[in-house]
Coordinates of C-alpha atoms in Angstrom, one line a residue:
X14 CA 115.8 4.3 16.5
X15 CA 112.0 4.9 16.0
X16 CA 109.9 2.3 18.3
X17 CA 107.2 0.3 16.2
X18 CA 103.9 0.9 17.2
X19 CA 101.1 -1.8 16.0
X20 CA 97.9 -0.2 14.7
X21 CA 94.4 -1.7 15.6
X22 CA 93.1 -3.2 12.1
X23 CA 90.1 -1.3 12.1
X24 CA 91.9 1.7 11.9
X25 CA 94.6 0.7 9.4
X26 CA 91.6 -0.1 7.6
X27 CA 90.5 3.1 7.7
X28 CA 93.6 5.2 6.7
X29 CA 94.1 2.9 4.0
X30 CA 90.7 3.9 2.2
X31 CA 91.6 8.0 2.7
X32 CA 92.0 9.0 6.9
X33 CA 88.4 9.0 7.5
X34 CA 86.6 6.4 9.5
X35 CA 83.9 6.5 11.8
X36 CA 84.4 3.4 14.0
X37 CA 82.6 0.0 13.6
X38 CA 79.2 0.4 15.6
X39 CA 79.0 -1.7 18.9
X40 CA 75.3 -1.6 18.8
X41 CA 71.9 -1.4 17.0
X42 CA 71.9 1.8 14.7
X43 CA 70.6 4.7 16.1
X44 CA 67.2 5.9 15.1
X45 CA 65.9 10.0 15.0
X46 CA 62.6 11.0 15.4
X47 CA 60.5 13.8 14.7
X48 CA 57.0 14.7 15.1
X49 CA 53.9 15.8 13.4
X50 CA 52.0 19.3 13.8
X51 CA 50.7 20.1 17.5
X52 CA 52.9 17.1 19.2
X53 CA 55.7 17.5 21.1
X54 CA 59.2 15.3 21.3
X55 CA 58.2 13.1 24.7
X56 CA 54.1 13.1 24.5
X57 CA 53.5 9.9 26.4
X58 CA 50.9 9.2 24.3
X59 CA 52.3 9.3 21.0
X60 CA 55.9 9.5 20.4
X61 CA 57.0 8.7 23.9
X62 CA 55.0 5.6 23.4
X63 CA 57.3 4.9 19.9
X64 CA 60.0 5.3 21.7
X65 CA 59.6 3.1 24.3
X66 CA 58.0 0.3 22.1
X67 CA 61.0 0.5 19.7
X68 CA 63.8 0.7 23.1
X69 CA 61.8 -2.8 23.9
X70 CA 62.1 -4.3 20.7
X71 CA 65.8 -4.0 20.2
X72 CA 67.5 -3.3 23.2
X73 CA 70.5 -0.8 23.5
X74 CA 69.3 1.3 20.7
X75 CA 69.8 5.1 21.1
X76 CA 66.6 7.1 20.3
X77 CA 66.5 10.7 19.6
X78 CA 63.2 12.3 19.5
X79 CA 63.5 15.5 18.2
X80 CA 62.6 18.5 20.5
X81 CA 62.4 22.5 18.6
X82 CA 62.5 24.2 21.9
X83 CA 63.1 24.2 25.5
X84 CA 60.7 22.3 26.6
X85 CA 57.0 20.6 25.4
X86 CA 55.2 23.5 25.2
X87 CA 57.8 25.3 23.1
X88 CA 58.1 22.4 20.5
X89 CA 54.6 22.1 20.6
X90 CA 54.1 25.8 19.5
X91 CA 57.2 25.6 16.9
X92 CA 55.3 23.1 15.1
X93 CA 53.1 25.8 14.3
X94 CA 55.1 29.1 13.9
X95 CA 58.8 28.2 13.9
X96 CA 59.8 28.6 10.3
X97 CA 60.8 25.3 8.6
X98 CA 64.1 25.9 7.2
X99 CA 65.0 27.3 10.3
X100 CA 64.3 23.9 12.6
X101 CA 65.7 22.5 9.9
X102 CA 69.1 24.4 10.2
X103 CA 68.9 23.5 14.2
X104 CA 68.1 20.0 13.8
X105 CA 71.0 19.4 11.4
X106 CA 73.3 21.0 13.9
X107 CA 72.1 19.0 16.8
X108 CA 72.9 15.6 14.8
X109 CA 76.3 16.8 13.3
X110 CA 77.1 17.5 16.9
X111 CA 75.7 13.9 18.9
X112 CA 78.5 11.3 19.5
X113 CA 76.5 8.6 19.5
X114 CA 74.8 9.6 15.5
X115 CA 78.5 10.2 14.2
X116 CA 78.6 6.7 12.5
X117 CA 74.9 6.7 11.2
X118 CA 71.3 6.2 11.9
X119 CA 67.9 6.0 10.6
X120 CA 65.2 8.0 10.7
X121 CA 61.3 8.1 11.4
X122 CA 59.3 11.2 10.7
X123 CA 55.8 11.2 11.5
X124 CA 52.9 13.3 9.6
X125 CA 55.1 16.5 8.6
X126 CA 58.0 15.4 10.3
X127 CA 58.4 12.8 7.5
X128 CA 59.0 15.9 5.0
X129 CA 61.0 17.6 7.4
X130 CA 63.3 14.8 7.8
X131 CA 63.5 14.9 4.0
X132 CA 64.3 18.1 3.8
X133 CA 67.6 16.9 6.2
X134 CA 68.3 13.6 4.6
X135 CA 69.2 16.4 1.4
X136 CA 70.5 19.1 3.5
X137 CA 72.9 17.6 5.8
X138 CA 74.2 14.4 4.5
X139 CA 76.6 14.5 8.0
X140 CA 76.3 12.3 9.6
X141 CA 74.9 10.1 7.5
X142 CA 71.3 9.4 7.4
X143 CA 70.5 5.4 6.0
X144 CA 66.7 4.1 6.5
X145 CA 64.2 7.3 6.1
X146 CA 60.6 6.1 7.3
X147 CA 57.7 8.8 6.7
X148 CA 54.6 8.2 8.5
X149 CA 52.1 10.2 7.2
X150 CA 54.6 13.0 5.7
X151 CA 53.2 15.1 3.1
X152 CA 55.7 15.2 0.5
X153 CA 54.1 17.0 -2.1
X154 CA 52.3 19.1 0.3
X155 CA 48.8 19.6 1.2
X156 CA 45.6 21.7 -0.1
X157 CA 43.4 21.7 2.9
X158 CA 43.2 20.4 6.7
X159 CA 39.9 18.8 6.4
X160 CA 40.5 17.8 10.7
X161 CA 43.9 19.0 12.5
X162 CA 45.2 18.4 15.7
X163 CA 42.9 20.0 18.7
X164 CA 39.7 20.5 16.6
X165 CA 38.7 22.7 18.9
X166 CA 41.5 24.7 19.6
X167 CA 42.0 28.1 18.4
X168 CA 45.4 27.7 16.4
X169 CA 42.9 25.2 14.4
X170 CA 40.9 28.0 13.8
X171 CA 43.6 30.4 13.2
X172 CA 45.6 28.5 11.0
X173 CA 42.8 28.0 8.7
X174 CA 42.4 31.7 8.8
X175 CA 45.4 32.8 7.9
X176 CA 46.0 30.2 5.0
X177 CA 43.1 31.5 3.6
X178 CA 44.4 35.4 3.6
X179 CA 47.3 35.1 2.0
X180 CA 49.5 31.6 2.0
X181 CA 52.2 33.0 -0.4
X182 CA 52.6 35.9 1.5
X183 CA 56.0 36.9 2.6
X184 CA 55.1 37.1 6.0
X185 CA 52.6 33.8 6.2
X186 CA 55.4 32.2 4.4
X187 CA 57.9 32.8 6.9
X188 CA 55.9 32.5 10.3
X189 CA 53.8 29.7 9.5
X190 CA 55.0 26.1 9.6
X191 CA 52.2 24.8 7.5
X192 CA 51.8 27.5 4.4
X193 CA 55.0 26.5 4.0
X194 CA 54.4 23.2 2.3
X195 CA 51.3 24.7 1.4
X196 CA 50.9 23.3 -2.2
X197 CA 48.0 24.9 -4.6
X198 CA 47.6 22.6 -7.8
X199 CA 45.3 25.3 -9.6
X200 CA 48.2 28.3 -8.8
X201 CA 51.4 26.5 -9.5
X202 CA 53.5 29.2 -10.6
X203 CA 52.7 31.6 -7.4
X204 CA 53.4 28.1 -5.3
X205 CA 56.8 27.7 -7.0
X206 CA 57.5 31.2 -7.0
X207 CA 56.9 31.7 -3.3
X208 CA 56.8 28.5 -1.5
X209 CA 60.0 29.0 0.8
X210 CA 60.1 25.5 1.8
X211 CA 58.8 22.4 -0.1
X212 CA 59.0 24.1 -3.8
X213 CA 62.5 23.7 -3.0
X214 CA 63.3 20.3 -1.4
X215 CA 61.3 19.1 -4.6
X216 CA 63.5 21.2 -6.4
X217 CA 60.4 23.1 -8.2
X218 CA 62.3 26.2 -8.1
X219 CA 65.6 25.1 -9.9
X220 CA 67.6 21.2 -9.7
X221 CA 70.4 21.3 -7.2
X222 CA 71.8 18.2 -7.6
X223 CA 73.1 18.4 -4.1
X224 CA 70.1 17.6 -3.2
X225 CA 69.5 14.4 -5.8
X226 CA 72.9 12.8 -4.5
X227 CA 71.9 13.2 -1.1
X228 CA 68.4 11.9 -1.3
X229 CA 69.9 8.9 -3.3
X230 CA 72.3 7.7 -1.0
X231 CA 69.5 6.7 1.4
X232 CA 69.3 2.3 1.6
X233 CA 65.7 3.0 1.9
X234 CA 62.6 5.7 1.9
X235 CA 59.8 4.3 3.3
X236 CA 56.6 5.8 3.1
X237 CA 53.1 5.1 4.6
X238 CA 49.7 5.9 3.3
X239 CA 46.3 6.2 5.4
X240 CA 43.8 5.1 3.3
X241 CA 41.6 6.5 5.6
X242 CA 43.3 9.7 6.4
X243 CA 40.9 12.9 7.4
X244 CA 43.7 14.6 7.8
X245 CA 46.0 15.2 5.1
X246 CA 43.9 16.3 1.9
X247 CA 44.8 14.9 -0.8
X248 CA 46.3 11.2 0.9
X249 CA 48.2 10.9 -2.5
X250 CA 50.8 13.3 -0.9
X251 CA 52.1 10.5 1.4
X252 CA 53.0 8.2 -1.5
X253 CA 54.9 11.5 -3.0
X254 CA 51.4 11.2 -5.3
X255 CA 49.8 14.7 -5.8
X256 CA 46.5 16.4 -7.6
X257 CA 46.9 16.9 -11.4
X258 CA 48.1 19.9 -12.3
X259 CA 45.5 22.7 -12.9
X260 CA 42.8 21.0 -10.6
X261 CA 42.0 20.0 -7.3
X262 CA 40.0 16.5 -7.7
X263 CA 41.7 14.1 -9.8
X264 CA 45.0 12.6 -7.9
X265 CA 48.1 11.0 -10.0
X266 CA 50.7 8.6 -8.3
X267 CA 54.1 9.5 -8.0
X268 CA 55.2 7.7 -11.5
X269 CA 52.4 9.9 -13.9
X270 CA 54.2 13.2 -12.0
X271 CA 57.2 15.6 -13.4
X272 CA 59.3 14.8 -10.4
X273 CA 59.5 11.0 -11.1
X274 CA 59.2 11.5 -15.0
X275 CA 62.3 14.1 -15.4
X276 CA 63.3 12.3 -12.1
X277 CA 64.5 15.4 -10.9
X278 CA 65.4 14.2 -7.2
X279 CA 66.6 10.6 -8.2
X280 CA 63.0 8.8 -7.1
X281 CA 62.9 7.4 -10.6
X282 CA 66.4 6.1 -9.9
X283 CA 65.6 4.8 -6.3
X284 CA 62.7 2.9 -7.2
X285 CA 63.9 1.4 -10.0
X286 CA 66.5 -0.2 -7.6
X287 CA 64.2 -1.0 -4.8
X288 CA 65.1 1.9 -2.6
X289 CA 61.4 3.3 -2.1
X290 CA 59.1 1.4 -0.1
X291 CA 55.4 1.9 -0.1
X292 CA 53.1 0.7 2.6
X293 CA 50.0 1.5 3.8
X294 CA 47.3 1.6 6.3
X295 CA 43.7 1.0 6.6
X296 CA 42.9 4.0 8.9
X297 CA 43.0 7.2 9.7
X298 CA 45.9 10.1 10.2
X299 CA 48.4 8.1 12.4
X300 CA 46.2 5.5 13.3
X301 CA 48.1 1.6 13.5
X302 CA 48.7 -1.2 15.6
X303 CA 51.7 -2.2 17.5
X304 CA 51.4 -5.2 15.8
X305 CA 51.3 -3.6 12.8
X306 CA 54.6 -1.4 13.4
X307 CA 56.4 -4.1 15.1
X308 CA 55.6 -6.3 11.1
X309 CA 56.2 -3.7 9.4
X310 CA 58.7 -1.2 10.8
X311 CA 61.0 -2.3 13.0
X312 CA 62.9 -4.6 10.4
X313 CA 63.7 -1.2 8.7
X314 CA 65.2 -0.3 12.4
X315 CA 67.6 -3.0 12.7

Protein backbone atom coordinates (compact mmCIF):
# COMPACT_ATOMS: atom_id res chain seq x y z
CA UNK A 1 0.00 0.00 0.00
CA UNK A 2 1.54 3.45 -1.16
CA UNK A 3 2.29 5.69 2.09
CA UNK A 4 0.67 9.26 1.75
CA UNK A 5 2.98 11.90 1.73
CA UNK A 6 1.62 15.65 2.53
CA UNK A 7 2.99 18.32 0.22
CA UNK A 8 4.06 21.86 1.49
CA UNK A 9 1.25 24.28 0.01
CA UNK A 10 3.57 26.40 -1.62
CA UNK A 11 4.62 23.73 -3.74
CA UNK A 12 1.25 22.18 -4.45
CA UNK A 13 0.72 25.62 -5.47
CA UNK A 14 3.18 25.47 -7.80
CA UNK A 15 2.58 22.14 -9.65
CA UNK A 16 -0.84 23.04 -9.91
CA UNK A 17 -0.10 26.22 -12.21
CA UNK A 18 2.45 23.90 -14.63
CA UNK A 19 5.73 22.22 -12.33
CA UNK A 20 7.53 25.39 -12.32
CA UNK A 21 8.00 27.56 -9.24
CA UNK A 22 10.65 29.45 -7.98
CA UNK A 23 10.04 29.55 -4.16
CA UNK A 24 8.35 32.45 -2.21
CA UNK A 25 11.25 35.07 -1.42
CA UNK A 26 12.27 35.25 2.36
CA UNK A 27 13.73 38.60 1.86
CA UNK A 28 14.02 42.04 0.15
CA UNK A 29 14.37 41.45 -3.73
CA UNK A 30 17.66 41.36 -4.92
CA UNK A 31 19.07 44.24 -6.84
CA UNK A 32 22.05 44.07 -9.92
CA UNK A 33 24.21 46.63 -10.64
CA UNK A 34 26.24 47.79 -13.31
CA UNK A 35 28.49 50.60 -13.98
CA UNK A 36 29.26 53.45 -16.28
CA UNK A 37 32.44 53.89 -18.62
CA UNK A 38 35.94 54.08 -16.76
CA UNK A 39 34.36 52.68 -13.26
CA UNK A 40 34.84 49.53 -11.93
CA UNK A 41 32.19 47.10 -9.87
CA UNK A 42 33.58 48.01 -6.07
CA UNK A 43 35.06 51.75 -6.56
CA UNK A 44 34.58 53.04 -3.04
CA UNK A 45 33.75 56.11 -4.24
CA UNK A 46 30.98 55.49 -6.56
CA UNK A 47 29.26 52.20 -6.77
CA UNK A 48 30.70 50.75 -3.61
CA UNK A 49 29.23 53.73 -1.97
CA UNK A 50 25.58 52.64 -3.75
CA UNK A 51 25.99 49.64 -2.52
CA UNK A 52 26.54 50.18 0.87
CA UNK A 53 23.92 53.03 1.12
CA UNK A 54 21.29 50.73 -0.36
CA UNK A 55 22.57 47.46 2.12
CA UNK A 56 21.73 50.31 4.95
CA UNK A 57 18.57 51.20 3.83
CA UNK A 58 16.95 47.81 3.58
CA UNK A 59 18.77 45.32 5.40
CA UNK A 60 19.28 41.75 4.14
CA UNK A 61 19.22 42.63 0.57
CA UNK A 62 21.62 40.86 -1.83
CA UNK A 63 23.53 43.32 -4.10
CA UNK A 64 25.40 42.26 -7.09
CA UNK A 65 27.62 44.74 -8.63
CA UNK A 66 28.56 43.68 -11.79
CA UNK A 67 32.33 43.00 -12.31
CA UNK A 68 33.57 42.26 -16.57
CA UNK A 69 36.90 40.91 -15.44
CA UNK A 70 39.05 39.57 -12.86
CA UNK A 71 39.62 42.12 -10.94
CA UNK A 72 39.16 46.40 -11.02
CA UNK A 73 41.53 47.06 -13.34
CA UNK A 74 40.23 44.60 -15.80
CA UNK A 75 36.49 45.85 -15.54
CA UNK A 76 37.75 49.15 -15.58
CA UNK A 77 39.54 48.58 -19.07
CA UNK A 78 36.41 46.34 -20.38
CA UNK A 79 34.39 49.34 -20.10
CA UNK A 80 36.34 50.59 -22.75
CA UNK A 81 37.35 47.73 -25.18
CA UNK A 82 35.32 44.62 -24.22
CA UNK A 83 32.78 44.35 -26.92
CA UNK A 84 29.23 44.90 -25.70
CA UNK A 85 27.36 42.05 -26.81
CA UNK A 86 29.92 40.02 -25.51
CA UNK A 87 29.67 41.39 -21.53
CA UNK A 88 26.45 41.13 -22.30
CA UNK A 89 26.50 37.35 -23.08
CA UNK A 90 28.72 36.95 -19.68
CA UNK A 91 26.55 38.98 -17.60
CA UNK A 92 23.45 37.00 -18.59
CA UNK A 93 25.20 33.81 -17.77
CA UNK A 94 26.41 35.02 -14.41
CA UNK A 95 22.66 35.87 -13.34
CA UNK A 96 21.03 32.67 -14.90
CA UNK A 97 23.62 30.86 -12.81
CA UNK A 98 23.28 32.93 -9.05
CA UNK A 99 21.03 31.06 -6.45
CA UNK A 100 20.08 33.91 -4.73
CA UNK A 101 18.69 35.97 -8.45
CA UNK A 102 16.64 32.64 -9.39
CA UNK A 103 13.32 34.14 -8.07
CA UNK A 104 13.90 37.78 -9.43
CA UNK A 105 15.49 41.04 -8.88
CA UNK A 106 15.78 44.52 -9.94
CA UNK A 107 18.14 46.30 -11.62
CA UNK A 108 20.20 49.71 -11.57
CA UNK A 109 22.43 50.61 -14.41
CA UNK A 110 24.31 53.64 -14.19
CA UNK A 111 25.44 56.00 -17.29
CA UNK A 112 25.99 53.10 -20.02
CA UNK A 113 25.25 50.53 -17.78
CA UNK A 114 21.63 51.63 -17.87
CA UNK A 115 21.60 50.57 -21.75
CA UNK A 116 23.48 47.66 -21.10
CA UNK A 117 21.10 46.43 -18.59
CA UNK A 118 18.50 46.96 -21.27
CA UNK A 119 20.08 45.19 -23.65
CA UNK A 120 19.67 42.09 -20.77
CA UNK A 121 16.30 42.88 -19.52
CA UNK A 122 15.48 41.85 -23.60
CA UNK A 123 18.07 39.24 -24.02
CA UNK A 124 17.78 37.09 -21.07
CA UNK A 125 14.35 37.23 -19.59
CA UNK A 126 15.85 34.25 -16.95
CA UNK A 127 15.71 34.98 -14.30
CA UNK A 128 13.50 37.47 -14.31
CA UNK A 129 14.41 41.02 -14.24
CA UNK A 130 11.27 43.40 -12.52
CA UNK A 131 12.30 47.13 -11.61
CA UNK A 132 14.94 48.48 -14.42
CA UNK A 133 16.49 51.90 -13.08
CA UNK A 134 18.85 53.75 -15.68
CA UNK A 135 20.87 56.48 -14.27
CA UNK A 136 22.21 58.30 -16.80
CA UNK A 137 21.98 55.38 -19.61
CA UNK A 138 22.09 56.59 -23.09
CA UNK A 139 19.40 54.78 -24.72
CA UNK A 140 19.40 56.19 -27.95
CA UNK A 141 22.97 56.62 -27.94
CA UNK A 142 25.26 59.44 -27.99
CA UNK A 143 26.93 61.93 -30.70
CA UNK A 144 29.87 63.35 -28.81
CA UNK A 145 31.72 63.10 -25.32
CA UNK A 146 31.76 66.78 -24.64
CA UNK A 147 33.89 65.62 -20.82
CA UNK A 148 34.58 61.72 -20.15
CA UNK A 149 35.86 60.04 -17.34
CA UNK A 150 39.78 60.97 -16.57
CA UNK A 151 39.90 64.11 -18.73
CA UNK A 152 43.18 63.82 -18.74
CA UNK A 153 43.78 60.42 -19.42
CA UNK A 154 44.93 59.03 -22.64
CA UNK A 155 42.03 56.49 -23.39
CA UNK A 156 40.03 60.10 -23.32
CA UNK A 157 42.14 61.11 -25.89
CA UNK A 158 42.18 58.03 -27.71
CA UNK A 159 38.73 57.28 -27.73
CA UNK A 160 37.93 60.48 -29.29
CA UNK A 161 40.46 59.56 -31.87
CA UNK A 162 39.35 56.68 -32.97
CA UNK A 163 35.52 57.66 -33.10
CA UNK A 164 36.58 60.16 -35.33
CA UNK A 165 38.49 57.63 -37.87
CA UNK A 166 36.08 55.39 -38.50
CA UNK A 167 32.96 54.58 -35.86
CA UNK A 168 31.25 52.15 -38.27
CA UNK A 169 34.15 50.38 -39.01
CA UNK A 170 34.19 46.69 -38.54
CA UNK A 171 36.94 46.72 -36.36
CA UNK A 172 36.04 50.06 -34.14
CA UNK A 173 32.75 48.49 -34.06
CA UNK A 174 33.85 45.37 -32.43
CA UNK A 175 36.75 46.56 -30.05
CA UNK A 176 35.25 49.68 -28.90
CA UNK A 177 32.59 49.78 -26.13
CA UNK A 178 31.52 53.19 -26.93
CA UNK A 179 31.21 53.33 -31.09
CA UNK A 180 29.11 50.81 -30.31
CA UNK A 181 26.10 52.87 -29.18
CA UNK A 182 27.60 55.38 -31.23
CA UNK A 183 24.48 57.01 -32.74
CA UNK A 184 24.94 59.62 -35.88
CA UNK A 185 21.50 61.49 -36.60
CA UNK A 186 22.92 63.07 -39.97
CA UNK A 187 24.17 59.17 -41.21
CA UNK A 188 21.29 57.08 -40.13
CA UNK A 189 21.42 54.41 -42.62
CA UNK A 190 25.34 53.69 -42.12
CA UNK A 191 24.41 53.78 -38.11
CA UNK A 192 21.60 51.17 -38.74
CA UNK A 193 23.51 49.30 -41.07
CA UNK A 194 26.62 48.86 -38.91
CA UNK A 195 25.88 49.67 -35.42
CA UNK A 196 26.53 46.12 -33.89
CA UNK A 197 25.01 47.01 -30.66
CA UNK A 198 22.23 49.65 -29.92
CA UNK A 199 20.69 49.65 -33.75
CA UNK A 200 19.65 46.39 -32.50
CA UNK A 201 18.35 46.50 -28.95
CA UNK A 202 16.21 49.45 -30.55
CA UNK A 203 15.35 47.16 -33.05
CA UNK A 204 16.55 49.70 -35.93
CA UNK A 205 17.81 46.83 -37.83
CA UNK A 206 14.63 44.56 -38.01
CA UNK A 207 11.59 44.03 -34.98
CA UNK A 208 12.22 40.91 -32.99
CA UNK A 209 9.46 40.76 -30.97
CA UNK A 210 11.47 38.81 -28.51
CA UNK A 211 12.77 41.59 -27.65
CA UNK A 212 9.25 43.82 -27.22
CA UNK A 213 7.78 40.96 -24.91
CA UNK A 214 10.74 40.94 -22.80
CA UNK A 215 11.13 44.67 -22.45
CA UNK A 216 7.41 44.76 -21.56
CA UNK A 217 7.17 42.43 -18.87
CA UNK A 218 9.39 44.80 -16.75
CA UNK A 219 6.85 46.51 -13.49
CA UNK A 220 8.90 49.48 -14.15
CA UNK A 221 11.76 51.43 -16.35
CA UNK A 222 12.93 54.15 -14.72
CA UNK A 223 14.98 56.64 -16.19
CA UNK A 224 16.96 59.73 -15.01
CA UNK A 225 17.91 62.76 -16.77
CA UNK A 226 20.76 65.38 -15.82
CA UNK A 227 19.71 68.51 -16.81
CA UNK A 228 22.99 69.49 -16.38
CA UNK A 229 24.84 66.73 -17.90
CA UNK A 230 28.41 67.64 -19.70
CA UNK A 231 28.64 64.41 -20.37
CA UNK A 232 26.33 62.69 -22.46
CA UNK A 233 25.65 64.89 -25.71
CA UNK A 234 22.61 65.13 -26.46
CA UNK A 235 20.89 64.62 -22.52
CA UNK A 236 17.67 63.77 -24.51
CA UNK A 237 19.23 60.20 -24.82
CA UNK A 238 18.51 59.48 -21.16
CA UNK A 239 14.78 60.08 -21.48
CA UNK A 240 15.02 57.51 -24.60
CA UNK A 241 14.66 61.34 -26.45
CA UNK A 242 17.12 61.76 -29.36
CA UNK A 243 18.26 64.58 -32.15
CA UNK A 244 15.84 64.85 -35.16
CA UNK A 245 16.60 62.95 -37.74
CA UNK A 246 18.96 64.48 -40.39
CA UNK A 247 20.48 67.00 -37.78
CA UNK A 248 22.42 67.38 -34.93
CA UNK A 249 20.77 70.51 -32.95
CA UNK A 250 17.14 70.22 -32.49
CA UNK A 251 16.23 67.26 -29.82
CA UNK A 252 12.63 65.45 -29.79
CA UNK A 253 11.21 63.48 -26.70
CA UNK A 254 10.76 59.99 -26.81
CA UNK A 255 6.79 60.42 -27.92
CA UNK A 256 7.63 62.67 -31.36
CA UNK A 257 10.27 59.52 -32.24
CA UNK A 258 9.66 56.30 -34.63
CA UNK A 259 10.35 53.98 -31.77
CA UNK A 260 7.39 55.25 -29.53
CA UNK A 261 5.19 56.14 -32.70
CA UNK A 262 5.38 52.58 -34.48
CA UNK A 263 6.08 51.57 -30.77
CA UNK A 264 8.37 49.15 -32.03
CA UNK A 265 9.79 47.91 -28.49
CA UNK A 266 6.39 48.25 -26.53
CA UNK A 267 7.43 51.92 -24.81
CA UNK A 268 4.20 53.25 -26.30
CA UNK A 269 2.48 50.33 -24.52
CA UNK A 270 4.46 50.76 -21.17
CA UNK A 271 3.77 54.24 -20.76
CA UNK A 272 0.51 54.19 -21.52
CA UNK A 273 0.06 51.86 -18.46
CA UNK A 274 2.44 53.69 -16.13
CA UNK A 275 5.43 51.37 -16.60
CA UNK A 276 7.98 54.21 -17.60
CA UNK A 277 9.11 56.45 -15.10
CA UNK A 278 10.83 59.75 -15.76
CA UNK A 279 12.82 61.58 -13.31
CA UNK A 280 15.38 63.93 -13.25
CA UNK A 281 18.20 65.82 -11.88
CA UNK A 282 19.39 69.27 -11.60
CA UNK A 283 23.12 68.48 -12.11
CA UNK A 284 25.66 67.11 -13.85
CA UNK A 285 26.63 63.40 -15.26
CA UNK A 286 25.91 61.28 -12.03
CA UNK A 287 25.83 64.02 -9.84
CA UNK A 288 22.72 63.57 -6.77
CA UNK A 289 22.19 63.46 -3.23
CA UNK A 290 21.72 60.67 -0.94
CA UNK A 291 18.81 62.35 -0.01
CA UNK A 292 17.83 62.53 -3.23
CA UNK A 293 18.31 58.61 -4.04
CA UNK A 294 17.02 57.51 -0.83
CA UNK A 295 13.29 59.86 -2.14
CA UNK A 296 13.51 58.80 -5.14
CA UNK A 297 15.02 55.41 -5.61
CA UNK A 298 14.92 53.21 -3.07
CA UNK A 299 11.02 52.80 -3.10
CA UNK A 300 11.71 51.27 -6.63
CA UNK A 301 14.12 48.77 -4.52
CA UNK A 302 11.75 47.40 -2.13
Amino acid sequence: MATLRLVPVALFTCLLVGGRCSGQRAGPVPLVMWHGMGDSCCNPGSLGYIKKIVENKIPGIYVLSLQIGHNAVEDMENSYFMNVNKQVMLVCDKLAKDPRLQGGYNSMGFSQGGQFLRAVAQRCPSPPMFNLISIGGQHQGVFGFPRCPGEKSRICDWLRKMLDLGVYTKVIQERLVQAEYWHDPVKEDEYRKNSIFLADINQEKGINETYKKNLMALKKFVMVKFLNDSMVDPPASEWFGYYRSGQAKETIPLQETSLYTKDQLGLQQMDKAGKLVFLSVAADHLRFSEEWFYTNIIPFLH
